[in-house]
Amino acid sequence: PGTGNGAMVSAASFGSASILPISWMYIAMMGRDGLRKATQVAMLNANYLAKRLEPHYPTLYTGRNGLVAHECILDLRPLEKQTGISAEDVAKRLIDFGFHAPTLSFPVPGTLMIEPTESEDLDELDRFCDAMIAIRNEISDVQNGRFSIEQSPLRHAPHTVHDLVEA
């Protein structure tokens, strides 16, 4: 419980009320129709990722029609059991492909939660899927004995320029 001149704005006693105008302005500028469209596109984007990655990674929390909501949660736990490669290894490897690592181990340990927004275009979604498929191929190389875990690019990611050009 906060003490001061009024009621708390957030659950934290010293939460930042100055963040609220950003959300309010987004909602006001988008309007009802804009928010609906943004939500629809975000859900479409998440389902596009889930379907493209379905042959490569299991997805958690799909509905009865096999669809996800606005987020796609990839379950890497079975792959970690088989290979020792963790969700953290995959998240770090995504950095080598130019992506900020997605939410790691939330809401389920050993998973990656990907939340593509309404602003992601098809080229960027495909670029992300291509990176995730390439990473899955690297995991297969470990599964098939082509590389040990320690020799795989997954275990040492992210790679610096020095790592890449060192002779």
Short mmCIF file of C-alpha atoms in Angstrom, two decimals:
data_model
loop_
_atom_site.label_atom_id
_atom_site.label_comp_id
_atom_site.label_asym_id
_atom_site.label_seq_id
_atom_site.Cartn_x
_atom_site.Cartn_y
_atom_site.Cartn_z
CA PRO A 1 0.00 0.00 0.00
CA GLY A 2 1.26 3.39 -0.92
CA THR A 3 1.29 6.38 1.26
CA GLY A 4 0.94 9.80 -0.17
CA ASN A 5 -1.53 12.22 -1.62
CA GLY A 6 -3.86 9.76 -3.33
CA ALA A 7 -4.63 6.27 -4.49
CA MET A 8 -2.02 4.13 -6.20
CA VAL A 9 -2.07 4.06 -9.99
CA SER A 10 -0.50 0.60 -10.20
CA ALA A 11 0.23 -2.31 -7.88
CA ALA A 12 3.60 -0.77 -7.09
CA SER A 13 3.64 1.92 -4.47
CA PHE A 14 5.74 4.15 -6.66
CA GLY A 15 4.40 3.14 -10.09
CA SER A 16 4.84 5.55 -12.95
CA ALA A 17 1.56 7.22 -13.84
CA SER A 18 3.32 9.01 -16.69
CA ILE A 19 3.18 5.83 -18.76
CA LEU A 20 -0.62 5.90 -18.84
CA PRO A 21 -0.99 8.74 -21.38
CA ILE A 22 0.89 6.66 -23.96
CA SER A 23 -1.65 3.84 -23.74
CA TRP A 24 -4.54 6.30 -23.64
CA MET A 25 -3.28 8.13 -26.75
CA TYR A 26 -2.80 4.86 -28.64
CA ILE A 27 -6.38 3.83 -27.87
CA ALA A 28 -7.74 7.31 -28.66
CA MET A 29 -5.88 7.58 -31.97
CA MET A 30 -6.73 4.05 -33.11
CA GLY A 31 -10.40 4.27 -32.26
CA ARG A 32 -12.75 1.30 -32.01
CA ASP A 33 -12.33 0.15 -35.60
CA GLY A 34 -8.56 0.63 -35.54
CA LEU A 35 -8.17 -1.37 -32.32
CA ARG A 36 -10.31 -4.17 -33.74
CA LYS A 37 -8.20 -4.26 -36.93
CA ALA A 38 -4.93 -4.17 -34.97
CA THR A 39 -6.12 -7.06 -32.81
CA GLN A 40 -7.19 -9.07 -35.84
CA VAL A 41 -3.86 -8.54 -37.59
CA ALA A 42 -1.86 -9.41 -34.44
CA MET A 43 -3.85 -12.65 -34.10
CA LEU A 44 -3.42 -13.42 -37.79
CA ASN A 45 0.33 -12.86 -37.46
CA ALA A 46 0.60 -15.16 -34.44
CA ASN A 47 -1.35 -17.90 -36.21
CA TYR A 48 0.76 -17.51 -39.34
CA LEU A 49 3.90 -18.10 -37.24
CA ALA A 50 2.33 -21.04 -35.43
CA LYS A 51 1.30 -22.75 -38.67
CA ARG A 52 4.60 -22.10 -40.45
CA LEU A 53 6.59 -23.40 -37.50
CA GLU A 54 4.23 -26.30 -36.68
CA PRO A 55 6.30 -28.92 -38.56
CA HIS A 56 9.41 -27.84 -36.64
CA TYR A 57 8.29 -26.95 -33.10
CA PRO A 58 5.31 -27.98 -30.98
CA THR A 59 2.99 -25.10 -30.02
CA LEU A 60 1.29 -24.84 -26.64
CA TYR A 61 -2.19 -23.54 -25.92
CA THR A 62 -3.99 -23.93 -29.18
CA GLY A 63 -7.77 -23.88 -29.24
CA ARG A 64 -10.03 -26.62 -30.51
CA ASN A 65 -9.48 -25.43 -34.08
CA GLY A 66 -5.70 -25.52 -33.67
CA LEU A 67 -5.38 -21.75 -33.52
CA VAL A 68 -3.53 -19.55 -31.05
CA ALA A 69 -4.55 -16.11 -29.77
CA HIS A 70 -2.18 -13.15 -30.09
CA GLU A 71 0.87 -15.13 -29.01
CA CYS A 72 2.54 -18.29 -30.17
CA ILE A 73 4.23 -20.34 -27.43
CA LEU A 74 6.80 -22.78 -28.80
CA ASP A 75 7.58 -25.73 -26.54
CA LEU A 76 11.29 -26.54 -26.60
CA ARG A 77 11.21 -28.91 -23.62
CA PRO A 78 11.03 -32.10 -25.74
CA LEU A 79 14.01 -30.94 -27.81
CA GLU A 80 15.97 -30.13 -24.67
CA LYS A 81 15.31 -33.62 -23.31
CA GLN A 82 16.55 -35.15 -26.58
CA THR A 83 19.52 -32.88 -27.28
CA GLY A 84 20.38 -30.76 -24.25
CA ILE A 85 19.72 -27.60 -26.28
CA SER A 86 17.57 -25.25 -24.27
CA ALA A 87 15.10 -22.50 -25.05
CA GLU A 88 17.78 -20.10 -23.83
CA ASP A 89 20.20 -21.46 -26.46
CA VAL A 90 17.58 -20.86 -29.17
CA ALA A 91 16.78 -17.37 -27.86
CA LYS A 92 20.46 -16.43 -27.93
CA ARG A 93 20.90 -17.89 -31.41
CA LEU A 94 18.05 -15.69 -32.70
CA ILE A 95 20.25 -12.69 -31.87
CA ASP A 96 22.71 -13.90 -34.54
CA PHE A 97 19.86 -13.65 -37.05
CA GLY A 98 19.14 -10.06 -36.04
CA PHE A 99 16.15 -10.68 -33.76
CA HIS A 100 15.63 -9.60 -30.20
CA ALA A 101 15.09 -12.76 -28.21
CA PRO A 102 11.40 -13.46 -27.52
CA THR A 103 9.98 -13.95 -24.04
CA LEU A 104 11.85 -16.86 -22.51
CA SER A 105 10.30 -19.43 -20.16
CA PHE A 106 7.08 -17.52 -19.55
CA PRO A 107 4.38 -18.51 -18.95
CA VAL A 108 5.87 -22.03 -19.10
CA PRO A 109 9.51 -22.86 -18.31
CA GLY A 110 11.39 -24.16 -21.37
CA THR A 111 9.27 -22.26 -23.91
CA LEU A 112 9.56 -19.22 -26.17
CA MET A 113 6.58 -16.88 -26.32
CA ILE A 114 6.42 -14.97 -29.59
CA GLU A 115 3.98 -12.08 -29.82
CA PRO A 116 4.07 -10.57 -33.30
CA THR A 117 2.33 -7.23 -33.29
CA GLU A 118 0.02 -5.77 -35.88
CA SER A 119 2.96 -3.80 -37.27
CA GLU A 120 4.96 -6.84 -38.43
CA ASP A 121 4.72 -7.33 -42.18
CA LEU A 122 4.82 -10.65 -44.01
CA ASP A 123 8.47 -10.29 -45.03
CA GLU A 124 9.52 -9.87 -41.40
CA LEU A 125 7.35 -12.78 -40.26
CA ASP A 126 8.90 -14.96 -42.97
CA ARG A 127 12.40 -13.82 -42.04
CA PHE A 128 11.70 -14.83 -38.43
CA CYS A 129 10.26 -18.21 -39.47
CA ASP A 130 13.23 -18.85 -41.76
CA ALA A 131 15.58 -18.14 -38.83
CA MET A 132 13.64 -20.48 -36.52
CA ILE A 133 13.67 -23.23 -39.18
CA ALA A 134 17.43 -22.78 -39.70
CA ILE A 135 17.89 -23.06 -35.92
CA ARG A 136 15.75 -26.22 -35.90
CA ASN A 137 18.06 -27.63 -38.59
CA GLU A 138 21.04 -26.87 -36.33
CA ILE A 139 19.25 -28.73 -33.53
CA SER A 140 18.76 -31.66 -35.93
CA ASP A 141 22.50 -31.60 -36.63
CA VAL A 142 23.09 -32.16 -32.91
CA GLN A 143 20.38 -34.86 -32.80
CA ASN A 144 21.96 -36.64 -35.75
CA GLY A 145 25.48 -36.46 -34.33
CA ARG A 146 26.82 -34.06 -36.97
CA PHE A 147 27.87 -31.68 -34.18
CA SER A 148 28.19 -32.09 -30.46
CA ILE A 149 26.27 -29.60 -28.38
CA GLU A 150 29.49 -27.78 -27.53
CA GLN A 151 30.48 -27.53 -31.23
CA SER A 152 27.06 -26.34 -32.36
CA PRO A 153 26.49 -22.66 -33.12
CA LEU A 154 23.58 -22.76 -30.66
CA ARG A 155 25.71 -23.25 -27.57
CA HIS A 156 27.99 -20.29 -28.25
CA ALA A 157 25.45 -17.73 -29.44
CA PRO A 158 25.27 -14.87 -29.81
CA HIS A 159 28.42 -14.65 -31.90
CA THR A 160 30.49 -11.51 -32.02
CA VAL A 161 32.14 -10.19 -35.17
CA HIS A 162 35.43 -11.31 -33.63
CA ASP A 163 34.08 -14.87 -33.35
CA LEU A 164 33.08 -14.87 -36.99
CA VAL A 165 36.27 -13.48 -38.53
CA GLU A 166 38.88 -15.10 -36.29
CA ALA A 167 41.11 -17.46 -38.25
#
